[in-house]
CSV table of C-alpha atoms and ligand atoms in Angstrom, one decimal:
chain,number,residue,atom,x,y,z
A,1,UNK,CA,117.3,115.2,105.2
A,2,UNK,CA,118.2,111.3,105.7
A,3,UNK,CA,116.4,109.3,103.5
A,4,UNK,CA,116.5,105.6,102.4
A,5,UNK,CA,118.8,104.8,105.1
A,6,UNK,CA,118.9,103.3,108.6
A,7,UNK,CA,119.8,106.6,110.3
A,8,UNK,CA,116.8,107.8,111.6
A,9,UNK,CA,115.2,111.2,111.0
A,10,UNK,CA,114.6,113.3,114.1
A,11,UNK,CA,110.7,114.8,113.8
A,12,UNK,CA,109.3,117.1,116.5
A,13,UNK,CA,105.9,117.6,116.8
A,14,UNK,CA,104.9,120.7,119.0
A,15,UNK,CA,101.0,120.5,120.6
A,16,UNK,CA,101.6,116.7,120.3
A,17,UNK,CA,98.7,116.2,123.0
A,18,UNK,CA,96.3,118.0,120.8
A,19,UNK,CA,93.6,116.9,118.2
A,20,UNK,CA,95.9,117.2,115.2
A,21,UNK,CA,98.8,115.5,116.8
A,22,UNK,CA,96.7,112.5,117.6
A,23,UNK,CA,95.9,112.1,114.1
A,24,UNK,CA,99.4,112.8,113.0
A,25,UNK,CA,101.8,111.2,115.1
A,26,UNK,CA,100.4,107.6,114.2
A,27,UNK,CA,101.1,108.4,110.3
A,28,UNK,CA,104.9,109.7,110.7
A,29,UNK,CA,105.4,106.5,112.8
A,30,UNK,CA,104.1,104.3,110.4
A,31,UNK,CA,106.1,105.7,107.6
A,32,UNK,CA,103.7,107.9,105.7
A,33,UNK,CA,105.5,110.8,106.0
A,34,UNK,CA,108.4,110.2,104.9
A,35,UNK,CA,108.5,107.1,103.3
A,36,UNK,CA,108.4,103.5,104.4
A,37,UNK,CA,112.6,102.9,104.3
A,38,UNK,CA,113.2,105.6,106.3
A,39,UNK,CA,113.2,105.1,110.5
A,40,UNK,CA,111.8,108.1,112.9
A,41,UNK,CA,112.7,109.5,116.3
A,42,UNK,CA,109.5,111.4,117.4
A,43,UNK,CA,110.1,114.4,119.7
A,44,UNK,CA,107.1,115.6,121.3
A,45,UNK,CA,106.8,119.3,122.3
A,46,UNK,CA,104.0,120.2,124.6
A,47,UNK,CA,103.4,122.9,127.5
A,48,UNK,CA,103.7,121.5,131.0
A,49,UNK,CA,99.5,120.9,131.4
A,50,UNK,CA,99.9,118.8,128.0
A,51,UNK,CA,102.8,116.3,128.9
A,52,UNK,CA,100.6,114.2,130.9
A,53,UNK,CA,98.2,113.5,127.5
A,54,UNK,CA,101.3,113.5,125.3
A,55,UNK,CA,102.7,110.5,127.5
A,56,UNK,CA,99.4,108.7,127.1
A,57,UNK,CA,100.0,108.9,122.9
A,58,UNK,CA,103.7,107.9,123.5
A,59,UNK,CA,102.5,104.6,125.2
A,60,UNK,CA,100.0,104.2,122.5
A,61,UNK,CA,102.5,104.8,120.0
A,62,UNK,CA,104.6,102.0,121.6
A,63,UNK,CA,101.5,99.6,121.6
A,64,UNK,CA,101.6,99.8,117.7
A,65,UNK,CA,104.6,98.4,117.6
A,66,UNK,CA,105.7,100.3,114.3
A,67,UNK,CA,109.0,99.0,113.1
A,68,UNK,CA,110.2,102.1,111.7
A,69,UNK,CA,109.6,104.0,115.0
A,70,UNK,CA,113.2,104.3,116.8
A,71,UNK,CA,112.2,106.0,119.7
A,72,UNK,CA,109.7,108.8,121.2
A,73,UNK,CA,110.6,111.4,124.0
A,74,UNK,CA,108.7,114.1,125.7
A,75,UNK,CA,109.7,117.7,126.6
A,76,UNK,CA,108.2,120.6,127.5
A,77,UNK,CA,111.5,123.0,126.8
A,78,UNK,CA,111.6,123.8,123.2
A,79,UNK,CA,115.6,124.1,123.9
A,80,UNK,CA,115.1,120.0,124.0
A,81,UNK,CA,112.3,119.5,121.8
A,82,UNK,CA,113.9,121.1,119.3
A,83,UNK,CA,117.1,119.2,119.6
A,84,UNK,CA,118.6,117.8,116.4
A,85,UNK,CA,115.5,118.2,114.8
A,86,UNK,CA,115.6,117.4,110.7
A,87,UNK,CA,111.7,118.0,110.3
A,88,UNK,CA,109.6,120.2,113.0
A,89,UNK,CA,106.0,120.1,112.8
A,90,UNK,CA,104.9,123.3,114.9
A,91,UNK,CA,101.2,122.5,115.6
A,92,UNK,CA,100.5,123.6,118.8
A,93,UNK,CA,99.2,127.2,118.9
A,94,UNK,CA,96.8,129.0,120.8
A,95,UNK,CA,93.4,129.5,120.2
A,96,UNK,CA,91.3,132.5,119.7
A,97,UNK,CA,89.3,132.9,123.1
A,98,UNK,CA,86.0,134.6,123.4
A,99,UNK,CA,86.8,138.3,123.1
A,100,UNK,CA,90.1,137.7,121.6
A,101,UNK,CA,90.7,140.3,118.5
A,102,UNK,CA,93.2,139.1,115.9
A,103,UNK,CA,96.1,141.4,117.4
A,104,UNK,CA,95.5,140.0,120.7
A,105,UNK,CA,95.9,136.3,118.9
A,106,UNK,CA,99.1,137.7,117.0
A,107,UNK,CA,100.8,138.6,120.3
A,108,UNK,CA,99.9,135.1,122.1
A,109,UNK,CA,101.0,133.3,119.5
A,110,UNK,CA,104.3,135.4,119.3
A,111,UNK,CA,105.0,134.5,122.8
A,112,UNK,CA,105.0,130.6,121.7
A,113,UNK,CA,106.3,131.2,117.8
A,114,UNK,CA,109.5,133.7,118.8
A,115,UNK,CA,110.8,131.5,121.6
A,116,UNK,CA,110.6,128.3,119.3
A,117,UNK,CA,112.6,130.3,116.1
A,118,UNK,CA,115.1,130.5,118.7
A,119,UNK,CA,115.3,127.5,119.7
A,120,UNK,CA,115.1,126.1,116.4
A,121,UNK,CA,117.9,128.6,115.3
A,122,UNK,CA,120.0,127.1,118.1
A,123,UNK,CA,119.7,123.5,118.3
A,124,UNK,CA,117.9,122.0,115.1
A,125,UNK,CA,119.9,119.8,112.9
A,126,UNK,CA,121.7,121.6,109.7
A,127,UNK,CA,119.3,120.7,107.6
A,128,UNK,CA,116.1,121.5,109.3
A,129,UNK,CA,113.0,121.7,107.5
A,130,UNK,CA,109.8,123.5,109.0
A,131,UNK,CA,106.4,123.3,108.9
A,132,UNK,CA,103.8,125.6,110.6
A,133,UNK,CA,100.4,124.6,111.0
A,134,UNK,CA,99.0,126.2,113.8
A,135,UNK,CA,97.3,129.4,113.2
A,136,UNK,CA,97.3,132.0,112.2
A,137,UNK,CA,100.0,129.7,110.4
A,138,UNK,CA,101.6,132.4,107.7
A,139,UNK,CA,102.5,134.9,110.3
A,140,UNK,CA,103.4,132.3,113.1
A,141,UNK,CA,105.9,131.1,110.7
A,142,UNK,CA,107.3,134.6,109.6
A,143,UNK,CA,107.9,134.8,113.3
A,144,UNK,CA,109.5,131.7,113.9
A,145,UNK,CA,111.5,132.4,110.5
A,146,UNK,CA,112.5,136.1,111.8
A,147,UNK,CA,113.9,134.7,115.1
A,148,UNK,CA,115.9,131.9,113.2
A,149,UNK,CA,118.4,133.9,111.7
A,150,UNK,CA,121.4,131.0,110.6
A,151,UNK,CA,118.7,128.9,109.6
A,152,UNK,CA,117.8,129.7,105.6
A,153,UNK,CA,114.4,131.4,105.1
A,154,UNK,CA,113.5,128.4,102.6
A,155,UNK,CA,113.6,126.3,105.3
A,156,UNK,CA,110.4,127.7,106.8
A,157,UNK,CA,106.8,127.1,105.5
A,158,UNK,CA,103.2,127.5,106.4
A,159,UNK,CA,100.6,124.9,105.8
A,160,UNK,CA,98.2,125.8,103.1
A,161,UNK,CA,97.9,122.3,101.7
A,162,UNK,CA,94.8,121.3,103.7
A,163,UNK,CA,92.9,124.2,101.1
A,164,UNK,CA,95.0,123.2,98.2
A,165,UNK,CA,93.5,119.5,99.2
A,166,UNK,CA,89.9,121.0,99.7
A,167,UNK,CA,90.1,122.5,96.2
A,168,UNK,CA,91.1,119.5,94.9
A,169,UNK,CA,88.0,117.8,96.1
A,170,UNK,CA,85.7,120.4,95.2
A,171,UNK,CA,86.6,120.9,91.6
A,172,UNK,CA,86.5,116.8,91.0
A,173,UNK,CA,83.2,117.0,92.5
A,174,UNK,CA,82.2,119.6,90.3
A,175,UNK,CA,83.5,118.0,87.2
A,176,UNK,CA,82.3,114.5,87.9
A,177,UNK,CA,86.2,113.3,87.7
A,178,UNK,CA,88.0,111.1,90.2
A,179,UNK,CA,90.4,113.7,92.3
A,180,UNK,CA,93.5,112.1,91.2
A,181,UNK,CA,92.9,113.6,87.9
A,182,UNK,CA,93.0,117.2,89.0
A,183,UNK,CA,96.1,118.7,89.0
A,184,UNK,CA,98.0,122.1,89.1
A,185,UNK,CA,95.4,124.0,91.6
A,186,UNK,CA,97.0,126.7,93.1
A,187,UNK,CA,96.1,128.2,96.7
A,188,UNK,CA,97.2,131.9,96.9
A,189,UNK,CA,98.1,134.3,99.8
A,190,UNK,CA,97.1,133.8,103.4
A,191,UNK,CA,95.9,130.5,105.3
A,192,UNK,CA,92.6,132.7,106.2
A,193,UNK,CA,89.4,133.2,104.4
A,194,UNK,CA,91.3,135.8,102.1
A,195,UNK,CA,92.9,133.0,100.3
A,196,UNK,CA,92.4,132.7,96.8
A,197,UNK,CA,92.3,129.1,95.2
A,198,UNK,CA,93.3,129.8,91.6
A,199,UNK,CA,91.6,126.7,88.9
A,200,UNK,CA,92.8,129.0,85.8
A,201,UNK,CA,96.0,127.0,85.4
A,202,UNK,CA,94.5,123.4,86.3
A,203,UNK,CA,94.1,120.6,84.3
A,204,UNK,CA,91.0,118.5,85.1
A,205,UNK,CA,91.2,115.1,83.7
A,206,UNK,CA,92.3,116.5,80.4
A,207,UNK,CA,90.8,119.8,80.3
A,208,UNK,CA,91.7,123.5,81.3
A,209,UNK,CA,90.4,124.3,84.7
A,210,UNK,CA,89.5,128.0,82.7
A,211,UNK,CA,86.5,126.4,81.2
A,212,UNK,CA,85.1,125.1,84.6
A,213,UNK,CA,86.2,128.9,85.8
A,214,UNK,CA,83.6,130.3,82.8
A,215,UNK,CA,80.8,129.8,85.0
A,216,UNK,CA,81.5,132.8,86.9
A,217,UNK,CA,78.6,132.3,89.6
A,218,UNK,CA,79.9,128.9,90.6
A,219,UNK,CA,83.5,130.3,90.8
A,220,UNK,CA,82.8,133.2,93.0
A,221,UNK,CA,79.8,132.1,95.1
A,222,UNK,CA,80.4,128.7,95.2
A,223,UNK,CA,84.2,127.2,94.8
A,224,UNK,CA,86.1,129.9,96.2
A,225,UNK,CA,84.0,130.9,99.3
A,226,UNK,CA,83.3,127.1,100.0
A,227,UNK,CA,87.4,126.6,100.1
A,228,UNK,CA,88.4,129.6,101.9
A,229,UNK,CA,85.5,129.6,104.8
A,230,UNK,CA,86.0,125.2,104.6
A,231,UNK,CA,87.7,125.6,107.9
A,232,UNK,CA,85.2,127.1,109.5
A,233,UNK,CA,82.3,125.1,108.2
A,234,UNK,CA,84.3,122.0,109.8
A,235,UNK,CA,84.0,124.1,113.3
A,236,UNK,CA,80.6,124.5,112.7
A,237,UNK,CA,79.9,120.9,112.0
A,238,UNK,CA,82.1,118.7,114.0
A,239,UNK,CA,82.4,121.5,117.2
A,240,UNK,CA,86.0,121.3,116.7
A,241,UNK,CA,88.6,122.5,114.1
A,242,UNK,CA,89.6,120.0,111.5
A,243,UNK,CA,92.1,117.7,112.7
A,244,UNK,CA,92.6,114.4,110.3
A,245,UNK,CA,92.4,116.3,107.7
A,246,UNK,CA,95.1,118.7,108.5
A,247,UNK,CA,97.2,115.8,109.9
A,248,UNK,CA,96.6,114.5,106.3
A,249,UNK,CA,97.5,117.5,104.8
A,250,UNK,CA,100.9,118.2,106.7
A,251,UNK,CA,102.1,114.6,106.3
A,252,UNK,CA,101.1,115.5,102.4
A,253,UNK,CA,103.3,118.8,102.7
A,254,UNK,CA,106.3,117.0,104.1
A,255,UNK,CA,106.3,113.8,102.1
A,256,UNK,CA,106.5,116.0,98.5
A,257,UNK,CA,109.3,118.2,100.4
A,258,UNK,CA,111.3,115.7,100.8
A,259,UNK,CA,110.2,113.2,98.3
A,260,UNK,CA,109.4,115.7,95.4
A,261,UNK,CA,106.0,116.4,93.6
A,262,UNK,CA,104.8,114.5,91.0
A,263,UNK,CA,106.0,115.0,87.4
A,264,UNK,CA,103.6,117.4,85.8
A,265,UNK,CA,101.9,118.8,89.0
A,266,UNK,CA,102.5,121.0,91.8
A,267,UNK,CA,101.3,122.1,95.0
A,268,UNK,CA,100.8,124.8,97.3
A,269,UNK,CA,102.9,126.2,100.5
A,270,UNK,CA,103.0,129.2,102.4
A,271,UNK,CA,106.8,130.2,101.8
A,272,UNK,CA,109.1,133.3,102.3
A,273,UNK,CA,108.4,135.5,99.3
A,274,UNK,CA,111.2,136.1,96.9
A,275,UNK,CA,109.2,138.7,95.1
A,276,UNK,CA,107.5,136.0,92.6
A,277,UNK,CA,104.3,137.2,91.1
A,278,UNK,CA,104.2,140.7,92.8
A,279,UNK,CA,103.8,139.7,96.0
A,280,UNK,CA,105.9,141.6,98.0
A,281,UNK,CA,109.5,140.1,99.8
A,282,UNK,CA,109.8,138.5,103.4
A,283,UNK,CA,105.9,137.7,103.8
A,284,UNK,CA,104.6,134.3,104.4
A,285,UNK,CA,102.5,133.6,101.2
A,286,UNK,CA,101.0,130.5,99.5
A,287,UNK,CA,102.1,129.7,95.7
A,288,UNK,CA,102.2,127.2,93.1
A,289,UNK,CA,105.3,125.1,93.9
A,290,UNK,CA,107.5,122.0,93.2
A,291,UNK,CA,109.9,120.2,94.9
A,292,UNK,CA,112.5,117.9,93.2
A,293,UNK,CA,113.0,116.0,96.4
A,294,UNK,CA,115.9,114.3,98.0
A,295,UNK,CA,118.5,116.2,100.5
A,296,UNK,CA,118.4,119.8,100.1
A,297,UNK,CA,115.1,120.2,98.4
A,298,UNK,CA,113.3,123.1,98.4
A,299,UNK,CA,110.2,124.3,97.6
A,300,UNK,CA,110.2,126.3,93.9
A,301,UNK,CA,107.9,128.6,92.8
A,302,UNK,CA,106.3,127.6,89.5
A,303,UNK,CA,107.4,130.5,87.1
A,304,UNK,CA,105.6,132.3,84.2
A,305,UNK,CA,101.6,131.8,85.2
A,306,UNK,CA,99.6,134.1,83.4
A,307,UNK,CA,97.6,136.0,86.2
A,308,UNK,CA,94.4,137.4,84.7
A,309,UNK,CA,92.8,140.3,86.2
A,310,UNK,CA,90.3,138.5,88.6
A,311,UNK,CA,93.2,136.2,90.3
A,312,UNK,CA,95.4,139.4,90.4
A,313,UNK,CA,92.5,141.2,92.3
A,314,UNK,CA,92.2,138.2,94.4
A,315,UNK,CA,95.8,137.5,95.3
A,316,UNK,CA,96.6,141.2,96.3
A,317,UNK,CA,93.7,140.7,98.8
A,318,UNK,CA,94.8,138.3,100.3
A,319,UNK,CA,98.6,139.6,100.1
A,320,UNK,CA,97.2,142.8,101.7
A,321,UNK,CA,96.2,141.3,104.9
A,322,UNK,CA,99.2,139.1,105.5
A,323,UNK,CA,101.4,142.5,104.9
A,324,UNK,CA,98.8,143.7,108.0
A,325,UNK,CA,99.5,141.3,109.9
A,326,UNK,CA,103.3,141.6,109.4
A,327,UNK,CA,103.3,145.2,110.5
A,328,UNK,CA,101.3,144.1,113.6
A,329,UNK,CA,103.8,141.5,114.8
A,330,UNK,CA,106.5,144.2,113.4
A,331,UNK,CA,104.6,146.6,115.7
A,332,UNK,CA,105.0,144.1,118.5
A,333,UNK,CA,108.8,143.7,118.4
A,334,UNK,CA,108.0,140.1,117.6
A,335,UNK,CA,110.2,140.3,114.2
B,1,NAD,N1,97.2,125.6,108.5
B,1,NAD,C1,96.0,124.8,108.7
B,1,NAD,O1,95.5,124.3,107.9
B,1,NAD,C2,95.3,124.3,109.9
B,1,NAD,C3,94.4,123.3,110.0
B,1,NAD,C4,93.7,122.8,111.0
B,1,NAD,C5,93.9,123.4,112.3
B,1,NAD,N2,95.1,124.2,112.1
B,1,NAD,C6,95.4,125.0,113.8
B,1,NAD,O2,96.5,124.1,114.3
B,1,NAD,C7,96.2,124.6,115.6
B,1,NAD,C8,96.5,123.2,116.2
B,1,NAD,O3,94.8,122.5,116.4
B,1,NAD,P1,94.5,121.7,117.0
B,1,NAD,O4,93.3,121.0,116.7
B,1,NAD,O5,95.5,120.2,117.3
B,1,NAD,O6,94.6,122.1,118.9
B,1,NAD,P2,94.6,121.8,120.4
B,1,NAD,O7,94.1,122.3,121.0
B,1,NAD,O8,93.5,120.1,120.2
B,1,NAD,O9,95.6,121.1,120.5
B,1,NAD,C9,97.2,122.2,120.4
B,1,NAD,C10,98.3,121.6,121.5
B,1,NAD,O10,98.9,122.7,121.6
B,1,NAD,C11,99.6,122.6,122.6
B,1,NAD,N3,100.5,123.7,123.0
B,1,NAD,C12,99.7,124.9,123.0
B,1,NAD,N4,101.5,125.9,123.2
B,1,NAD,C13,102.0,125.1,123.1
B,1,NAD,C14,103.3,125.3,123.1
B,1,NAD,N5,104.0,126.7,123.3
B,1,NAD,N6,104.1,124.4,122.7
B,1,NAD,C15,103.9,123.2,122.5
B,1,NAD,N7,102.7,122.8,122.9
B,1,NAD,C16,101.5,123.8,122.5
B,1,NAD,C17,98.4,122.6,123.8
B,1,NAD,O11,98.6,122.1,124.8
B,1,NAD,C18,97.5,121.3,123.2
B,1,NAD,O12,97.7,120.2,123.7
B,1,NAD,C19,95.5,125.9,115.7
B,1,NAD,O13,95.6,126.7,115.8
B,1,NAD,C20,94.7,125.2,114.6
B,1,NAD,O14,93.6,126.7,114.1
B,1,NAD,C21,95.5,125.1,111.1
B,2,LMR,O1,90.0,127.5,110.1
B,2,LMR,C1,90.4,127.3,111.1
B,2,LMR,O2,90.1,128.2,112.1
B,2,LMR,C2,90.8,126.0,111.2
B,2,LMR,C3,92.0,125.6,110.4
B,2,LMR,O3,92.4,126.7,110.1
B,2,LMR,C4,91.2,124.9,109.2
B,2,LMR,O4,91.3,125.9,108.1
B,2,LMR,O5,90.3,123.7,109.0
């Protein structure tokens, strides 16, 4: 990763003409993702039908005259779109259509993330860092990583930062403290309604999160489902899925990966499990993670957290869903 230098970082964004793309690209180009000293070159990857709209977004990016934006190119071929990519944000995905079962969705997205993984393997920069946003994010990341055998598995991640940020906001509101005073929350498992937002290890303005968790009715009937089903609530209210908050979470994820997580805090990311906390190896599950930042930065799982019975059950349930998804895509020959 190139930081604090005049060498531009190549950032590939797929689904660039979509609603998240529109909320994301301007923030990347303004320096909010990689910092104020790092120029970026944007590679927009779309399907052929999306190219014209991506061209319109590129025109608007030009019109912002961002000092850090070193260039934009637009592609509909993954081999060209990921050429030299240092950071790859895989946003474009096939949404669930009427009558589509989960397996149909996994298969349709396999048709996107398998070739994209192969292309990243073939043409991305040696230091590529990948964030999968497109749903089902964890399993799409698993497909991409599994089809990029020459890229270390820890370079592929799935986005659960939006869930993490949602949980921070809910806890701050409940405790009546500024959101900046809530630290060390964790999202475990899948970016789906089965996810488990864990506040037992949190620091809430100097008080242990376990104190708030003592109100089990609030914890289990309010906090956990509000966070886990927030995506659906946004769709219901907006008539479209979250976009600006999703783009914000993608910016936060890459920012903290490349520049480091704040001292004394951690965040959540879907990463290739190494077996930590009893999560089976080789699925993309969300964990509490830190990054030291800098060249070669990795997400490191926060060690030695005590997992109580309630948390254990919830983590295991979400992990079981991920195992099912892995088995389904394995059955489809995608991994
Ligand atoms: N992980 C998260 O927290 C999170 C949060 C919000 C949304 N999402 C997911 O992000 C994805 C994108 O959401 P959106 O609102 O921007 O959708 P959108 O439909 O507005 O845009 C998706 C874009 O992807 C493009 N696309 C489709 N297939 C592609 C391919 N093979 N290569 C390149 N581009 C391709 C489409 O042409 C479209 O422009 C969805 O899967 C959504 O469910 C994830
Ligand atoms: O929940 C969804 O389908 C959209 C997205 O993943 C979200 O969490 O907002």
